[in-house]
CSV table of C-alpha atoms in Angstrom, one decimal:
chain,number,residue,atom,x,y,z
X,1,UNK,CA,-23.9,4.1,57.8
X,2,UNK,CA,-27.1,2.4,58.7
X,3,UNK,CA,-27.9,2.2,62.3
X,4,UNK,CA,-29.9,0.1,64.8
X,5,UNK,CA,-32.1,1.4,67.6
X,6,UNK,CA,-29.9,4.4,68.2
X,7,UNK,CA,-26.8,6.2,67.1
X,8,UNK,CA,-25.2,4.4,70.0
X,9,UNK,CA,-25.0,1.1,68.1
X,10,UNK,CA,-24.6,-0.2,64.5
X,11,UNK,CA,-26.7,-2.8,62.8
X,12,UNK,CA,-25.3,-6.3,62.1
X,13,UNK,CA,-22.7,-5.9,64.9
X,14,UNK,CA,-21.7,-8.0,67.8
X,15,UNK,CA,-20.6,-6.0,70.9
X,16,UNK,CA,-18.5,-7.6,73.5
X,17,UNK,CA,-19.6,-5.9,76.7
X,18,UNK,CA,-17.8,-6.3,80.1
X,19,UNK,CA,-20.0,-6.1,83.2
X,20,UNK,CA,-19.0,-5.4,86.8
X,21,UNK,CA,-17.2,-8.1,88.8
X,22,UNK,CA,-18.8,-6.8,92.0
X,23,UNK,CA,-19.3,-3.0,92.3
X,24,UNK,CA,-22.1,-2.0,89.9
X,25,UNK,CA,-20.5,1.5,89.7
X,26,UNK,CA,-17.7,0.1,87.6
X,27,UNK,CA,-19.8,-0.3,84.5
X,28,UNK,CA,-19.0,2.2,81.8
X,29,UNK,CA,-21.4,4.7,80.3
X,30,UNK,CA,-20.6,3.2,76.9
X,31,UNK,CA,-21.5,-0.3,78.1
X,32,UNK,CA,-24.8,1.0,79.4
X,33,UNK,CA,-25.5,2.8,76.1
X,34,UNK,CA,-24.8,-0.4,74.1
X,35,UNK,CA,-26.9,-2.6,76.4
X,36,UNK,CA,-29.8,-0.2,76.2
X,37,UNK,CA,-29.8,0.2,72.4
X,38,UNK,CA,-28.9,-3.2,70.9
X,39,UNK,CA,-31.7,-5.4,69.6
X,40,UNK,CA,-30.7,-8.5,71.7
X,41,UNK,CA,-28.3,-9.4,74.6
X,42,UNK,CA,-26.7,-12.8,74.6
X,43,UNK,CA,-26.2,-13.6,78.3
X,44,UNK,CA,-24.4,-16.4,80.1
X,45,UNK,CA,-27.2,-16.4,82.7
X,46,UNK,CA,-30.3,-14.4,81.8
X,47,UNK,CA,-31.5,-14.3,85.4
X,48,UNK,CA,-28.3,-12.8,86.5
X,49,UNK,CA,-28.1,-10.3,83.7
X,50,UNK,CA,-31.8,-9.3,84.2
X,51,UNK,CA,-30.9,-8.1,87.7
X,52,UNK,CA,-28.1,-5.9,86.3
X,53,UNK,CA,-30.4,-4.6,83.5
X,54,UNK,CA,-33.2,-3.9,86.0
X,55,UNK,CA,-30.8,-1.9,88.2
X,56,UNK,CA,-30.1,0.4,85.3
X,57,UNK,CA,-33.7,0.4,83.9
X,58,UNK,CA,-32.7,-1.4,80.7
X,59,UNK,CA,-35.4,-3.4,79.0
X,60,UNK,CA,-33.5,-5.0,76.1
X,61,UNK,CA,-34.5,-8.6,75.4
X,62,UNK,CA,-32.0,-11.3,76.6
X,63,UNK,CA,-31.1,-14.7,75.1
X,64,UNK,CA,-29.4,-17.6,77.0
X,65,UNK,CA,-25.9,-18.2,75.6
X,66,UNK,CA,-23.6,-20.3,77.8
X,67,UNK,CA,-20.9,-23.0,77.8
X,68,UNK,CA,-23.4,-25.8,77.2
X,69,UNK,CA,-25.1,-24.3,74.1
X,70,UNK,CA,-22.5,-21.9,72.7
X,71,UNK,CA,-21.5,-24.0,69.7
X,72,UNK,CA,-25.1,-24.9,68.8
X,73,UNK,CA,-26.5,-21.3,69.2
X,74,UNK,CA,-23.5,-19.5,67.5
X,75,UNK,CA,-24.9,-20.2,64.0
X,76,UNK,CA,-28.3,-18.9,65.1
X,77,UNK,CA,-26.8,-15.6,66.4
X,78,UNK,CA,-24.7,-15.2,63.3
X,79,UNK,CA,-27.8,-15.5,61.1
X,80,UNK,CA,-29.5,-12.8,63.1
X,81,UNK,CA,-26.4,-10.6,62.9
X,82,UNK,CA,-26.1,-11.1,59.1
X,83,UNK,CA,-29.8,-10.1,58.9
X,84,UNK,CA,-29.1,-6.8,60.5
X,85,UNK,CA,-29.6,-7.5,64.2
X,86,UNK,CA,-27.3,-5.8,66.7
X,87,UNK,CA,-26.3,-8.0,69.6
X,88,UNK,CA,-24.4,-7.5,72.9
X,89,UNK,CA,-22.5,-10.5,74.4
X,90,UNK,CA,-22.2,-10.4,78.2
X,91,UNK,CA,-21.0,-12.9,80.8
X,92,UNK,CA,-22.1,-13.0,84.5
X,93,UNK,CA,-19.2,-10.7,85.5
X,94,UNK,CA,-16.2,-9.2,83.9
X,95,UNK,CA,-15.1,-9.4,80.3
X,96,UNK,CA,-16.7,-12.1,78.1
X,97,UNK,CA,-14.3,-14.9,76.7
X,98,UNK,CA,-11.9,-14.5,79.7
X,99,UNK,CA,-12.7,-18.0,81.2
X,100,UNK,CA,-16.3,-17.3,80.1
X,101,UNK,CA,-18.3,-18.2,77.0
X,102,UNK,CA,-17.9,-16.4,73.7
X,103,UNK,CA,-14.8,-17.7,71.9
X,104,UNK,CA,-16.7,-19.8,69.4
X,105,UNK,CA,-19.1,-17.1,68.6
X,106,UNK,CA,-16.5,-14.4,68.0
X,107,UNK,CA,-14.3,-16.8,66.0
X,108,UNK,CA,-17.2,-17.7,63.7
X,109,UNK,CA,-18.2,-14.0,63.4
X,110,UNK,CA,-14.7,-13.2,62.3
X,111,UNK,CA,-14.7,-16.0,59.7
X,112,UNK,CA,-18.2,-14.9,58.5
X,113,UNK,CA,-17.2,-11.3,58.1
X,114,UNK,CA,-19.5,-10.1,60.9
X,115,UNK,CA,-18.4,-6.9,62.6
X,116,UNK,CA,-17.2,-7.4,66.2
X,117,UNK,CA,-16.7,-4.4,68.5
X,118,UNK,CA,-15.0,-5.2,71.9
X,119,UNK,CA,-15.6,-2.7,74.7
X,120,UNK,CA,-13.0,-2.2,77.5
X,121,UNK,CA,-14.1,-2.7,81.0
X,122,UNK,CA,-13.9,-4.8,84.2
X,123,UNK,CA,-11.7,-7.9,84.3
X,124,UNK,CA,-10.7,-9.7,87.4
X,125,UNK,CA,-7.3,-10.8,86.0
X,126,UNK,CA,-6.1,-7.2,85.3
X,127,UNK,CA,-7.7,-5.8,88.5
X,128,UNK,CA,-5.9,-8.4,90.7
X,129,UNK,CA,-2.6,-8.0,88.8
X,130,UNK,CA,-2.6,-4.2,89.1
X,131,UNK,CA,-3.0,-4.4,92.9
X,132,UNK,CA,-0.8,-7.5,93.6
X,133,UNK,CA,2.6,-5.9,93.9
X,134,UNK,CA,4.0,-8.7,91.6
X,135,UNK,CA,5.8,-7.8,88.3
X,136,UNK,CA,3.2,-6.8,85.7
X,137,UNK,CA,5.5,-6.3,82.6
X,138,UNK,CA,5.2,-10.0,81.7
X,139,UNK,CA,2.4,-12.3,82.9
X,140,UNK,CA,0.5,-15.4,81.9
X,141,UNK,CA,-3.2,-16.0,82.6
X,142,UNK,CA,-3.8,-19.7,83.0
X,143,UNK,CA,-7.5,-19.7,83.7
X,144,UNK,CA,-9.1,-22.2,86.1
X,145,UNK,CA,-6.8,-24.9,87.5
X,146,UNK,CA,-7.6,-28.5,86.7
X,147,UNK,CA,-10.1,-30.1,89.1
X,148,UNK,CA,-7.9,-33.1,90.1
X,149,UNK,CA,-4.7,-33.1,92.1
X,150,UNK,CA,-2.6,-34.8,89.4
X,151,UNK,CA,-3.7,-32.3,86.8
X,152,UNK,CA,-2.9,-29.4,89.0
X,153,UNK,CA,0.5,-30.7,89.9
X,154,UNK,CA,1.3,-31.4,86.3
X,155,UNK,CA,0.3,-27.8,85.5
X,156,UNK,CA,2.5,-26.4,88.2
X,157,UNK,CA,5.4,-28.6,87.2
X,158,UNK,CA,5.1,-27.3,83.6
X,159,UNK,CA,5.1,-23.7,84.8
X,160,UNK,CA,7.7,-24.1,87.6
X,161,UNK,CA,10.5,-22.4,85.6
X,162,UNK,CA,8.3,-19.7,84.0
X,163,UNK,CA,9.7,-16.3,84.8
X,164,UNK,CA,6.4,-14.5,84.2
X,165,UNK,CA,3.8,-13.7,86.9
X,166,UNK,CA,1.3,-16.6,86.7
X,167,UNK,CA,-2.4,-15.9,87.2
X,168,UNK,CA,-5.1,-18.5,88.0
X,169,UNK,CA,-8.8,-18.5,88.8
X,170,UNK,CA,-9.9,-20.8,91.7
X,171,UNK,CA,-13.1,-21.6,93.5
X,172,UNK,CA,-13.5,-21.5,97.3
X,173,UNK,CA,-14.1,-25.3,97.7
X,174,UNK,CA,-10.8,-26.1,95.9
X,175,UNK,CA,-8.5,-23.3,97.0
X,176,UNK,CA,-6.9,-25.3,99.9
X,177,UNK,CA,-6.2,-28.4,97.8
X,178,UNK,CA,-4.8,-26.3,95.0
X,179,UNK,CA,-2.5,-24.4,97.2
X,180,UNK,CA,-1.3,-27.7,98.8
X,181,UNK,CA,-0.5,-29.0,95.3
X,182,UNK,CA,1.3,-25.8,94.5
X,183,UNK,CA,3.3,-26.1,97.7
X,184,UNK,CA,4.4,-29.7,96.8
X,185,UNK,CA,5.7,-28.5,93.4
X,186,UNK,CA,6.9,-24.9,93.9
X,187,UNK,CA,7.9,-25.0,97.6
X,188,UNK,CA,7.0,-22.7,100.5
X,189,UNK,CA,9.1,-19.7,99.5
X,190,UNK,CA,7.4,-18.7,96.2
X,191,UNK,CA,5.6,-15.4,96.6
X,192,UNK,CA,1.8,-15.8,96.1
X,193,UNK,CA,-1.0,-13.3,96.2
X,194,UNK,CA,-4.6,-14.3,97.0
X,195,UNK,CA,-7.1,-11.7,95.6
X,196,UNK,CA,-10.8,-12.4,96.6
X,197,UNK,CA,-14.1,-10.5,96.4
X,198,UNK,CA,-12.5,-7.9,94.2
X,199,UNK,CA,-14.4,-4.5,94.1
X,200,UNK,CA,-16.8,-5.8,96.8
X,201,UNK,CA,-17.2,-4.9,100.5
X,202,UNK,CA,-14.8,-7.6,101.7
X,203,UNK,CA,-12.2,-7.3,99.0
X,204,UNK,CA,-8.9,-8.8,100.2
X,205,UNK,CA,-5.5,-8.8,98.4
X,206,UNK,CA,-3.1,-10.7,100.6
X,207,UNK,CA,0.6,-11.4,99.6
X,208,UNK,CA,2.9,-13.8,101.3
X,209,UNK,CA,5.3,-16.7,100.7
X,210,UNK,CA,3.2,-19.7,99.8
X,211,UNK,CA,3.9,-21.5,103.1
X,212,UNK,CA,2.8,-18.5,105.1
X,213,UNK,CA,-0.2,-17.8,102.9
X,214,UNK,CA,-1.5,-21.3,103.6
X,215,UNK,CA,-1.1,-20.8,107.3
X,216,UNK,CA,-2.8,-17.4,107.0
X,217,UNK,CA,-5.8,-18.9,105.3
X,218,UNK,CA,-6.1,-21.7,107.9
X,219,UNK,CA,-6.5,-19.1,110.6
X,220,UNK,CA,-9.9,-17.9,109.3
X,221,UNK,CA,-12.4,-19.8,107.1
X,222,UNK,CA,-13.8,-16.5,105.8
X,223,UNK,CA,-10.5,-16.0,104.0
X,224,UNK,CA,-11.6,-18.5,101.3
X,225,UNK,CA,-15.0,-17.1,100.6
X,226,UNK,CA,-15.9,-15.6,97.3
X,227,UNK,CA,-14.4,-15.8,93.8
X,228,UNK,CA,-10.6,-15.8,93.8
X,229,UNK,CA,-7.7,-14.9,91.7
X,230,UNK,CA,-4.4,-16.5,92.6
X,231,UNK,CA,-1.2,-14.8,91.4
X,232,UNK,CA,2.2,-16.5,91.6
X,233,UNK,CA,5.6,-14.8,91.3
X,234,UNK,CA,7.6,-16.0,88.4
X,235,UNK,CA,10.6,-18.2,88.8
X,236,UNK,CA,13.8,-16.5,89.6
X,237,UNK,CA,16.8,-18.6,88.8
X,238,UNK,CA,19.5,-18.7,91.4
X,239,UNK,CA,23.2,-18.6,90.4
X,240,UNK,CA,24.2,-21.9,88.8
X,241,UNK,CA,20.7,-23.3,89.2
X,242,UNK,CA,19.9,-25.9,86.6
X,243,UNK,CA,16.4,-25.7,85.1
X,244,UNK,CA,14.0,-28.5,84.6
X,245,UNK,CA,14.5,-28.3,80.9
X,246,UNK,CA,18.3,-28.5,81.2
X,247,UNK,CA,18.1,-31.5,83.6
X,248,UNK,CA,15.6,-33.3,81.3
X,249,UNK,CA,18.0,-32.9,78.4
X,250,UNK,CA,20.9,-34.2,80.5
X,251,UNK,CA,18.9,-37.2,81.7
X,252,UNK,CA,17.8,-38.2,78.2
X,253,UNK,CA,21.4,-37.9,76.8
X,254,UNK,CA,22.9,-39.7,79.7
X,255,UNK,CA,20.7,-42.7,79.0
X,256,UNK,CA,22.5,-43.1,75.7
X,257,UNK,CA,25.9,-41.6,76.2
X,258,UNK,CA,28.7,-41.5,78.9
X,259,UNK,CA,27.8,-38.9,81.5
X,260,UNK,CA,30.8,-36.7,80.7
X,261,UNK,CA,29.8,-36.6,77.0
X,262,UNK,CA,26.1,-36.0,77.9
X,263,UNK,CA,27.1,-33.1,80.2
X,264,UNK,CA,29.2,-31.5,77.5
X,265,UNK,CA,26.4,-31.8,74.9
X,266,UNK,CA,23.8,-30.4,77.3
X,267,UNK,CA,26.1,-27.5,78.2
X,268,UNK,CA,26.5,-26.7,74.5
X,269,UNK,CA,22.7,-26.9,73.8
X,270,UNK,CA,21.6,-24.8,76.7
X,271,UNK,CA,24.6,-22.6,77.5
X,272,UNK,CA,24.8,-24.2,81.0
X,273,UNK,CA,28.0,-25.0,82.9
X,274,UNK,CA,29.4,-28.4,82.0
X,275,UNK,CA,31.0,-29.0,85.5
X,276,UNK,CA,27.7,-28.3,87.3
X,277,UNK,CA,25.9,-30.7,84.9
X,278,UNK,CA,28.5,-33.4,85.4
X,279,UNK,CA,28.3,-33.0,89.2
X,280,UNK,CA,24.5,-33.2,89.2
X,281,UNK,CA,24.6,-36.3,87.0
X,282,UNK,CA,27.0,-38.0,89.4
X,283,UNK,CA,24.7,-37.3,92.3
X,284,UNK,CA,21.5,-38.2,90.6
X,285,UNK,CA,21.9,-40.4,87.6
X,286,UNK,CA,24.6,-42.9,88.5
């Protein structure tokens, strides 16, 4: 096999290289070897990455590759890869593509037959989940929440009945508004974990029912500093509880059919109890 600068990397290969989310000691030896030996590093912010490279005495040339130029620059990088260049893709922190640039490049590389090698490494989602105390067997990473209140509430409403642990990224200047919107939709008793400044000096992982978490944050403005991961316990249905999906079906059918018939059909579709549906309909639809 032909090789690039060193036996550490292959020619014509795109390496996906995770970088520390805080503590520089978390970078792997393999990541350092790749960064030192590829021909080019495609970086979300070259200034940020240059500080990391300088810390580890790595002099590889960097190239700006971020949200605003990704689609335009992807073809350029693929041409270089096909010509034999080895390239490492990095974001400012953590694993590229996880709410960071890189999807379009990797997707086009796959379609173009360019070799893509992902390295394991730091990721705020997994770091926060592993220390949260919430169920980790099934979870859903939802990325950054919408910037406006209506979008956030619609998001929470769509996920209200999801039984998986839900994980979001949020910024310090929006965290209070986002938690308020969450409270309006999910109520004060849903268990929520706020993980901030992960792997750094002031790392905090605080778990509480949502209402209590909001009060805890209000006690100290320092509790909303730094990058944040918000983890929400999945929905746990109570006995005889009717889900949003079941009630939506009943509401649609009841608009066209007698309530008793609508309740019977809804019960058959969803396996719910007909009497509970009929009672809910009497109280809410008539």
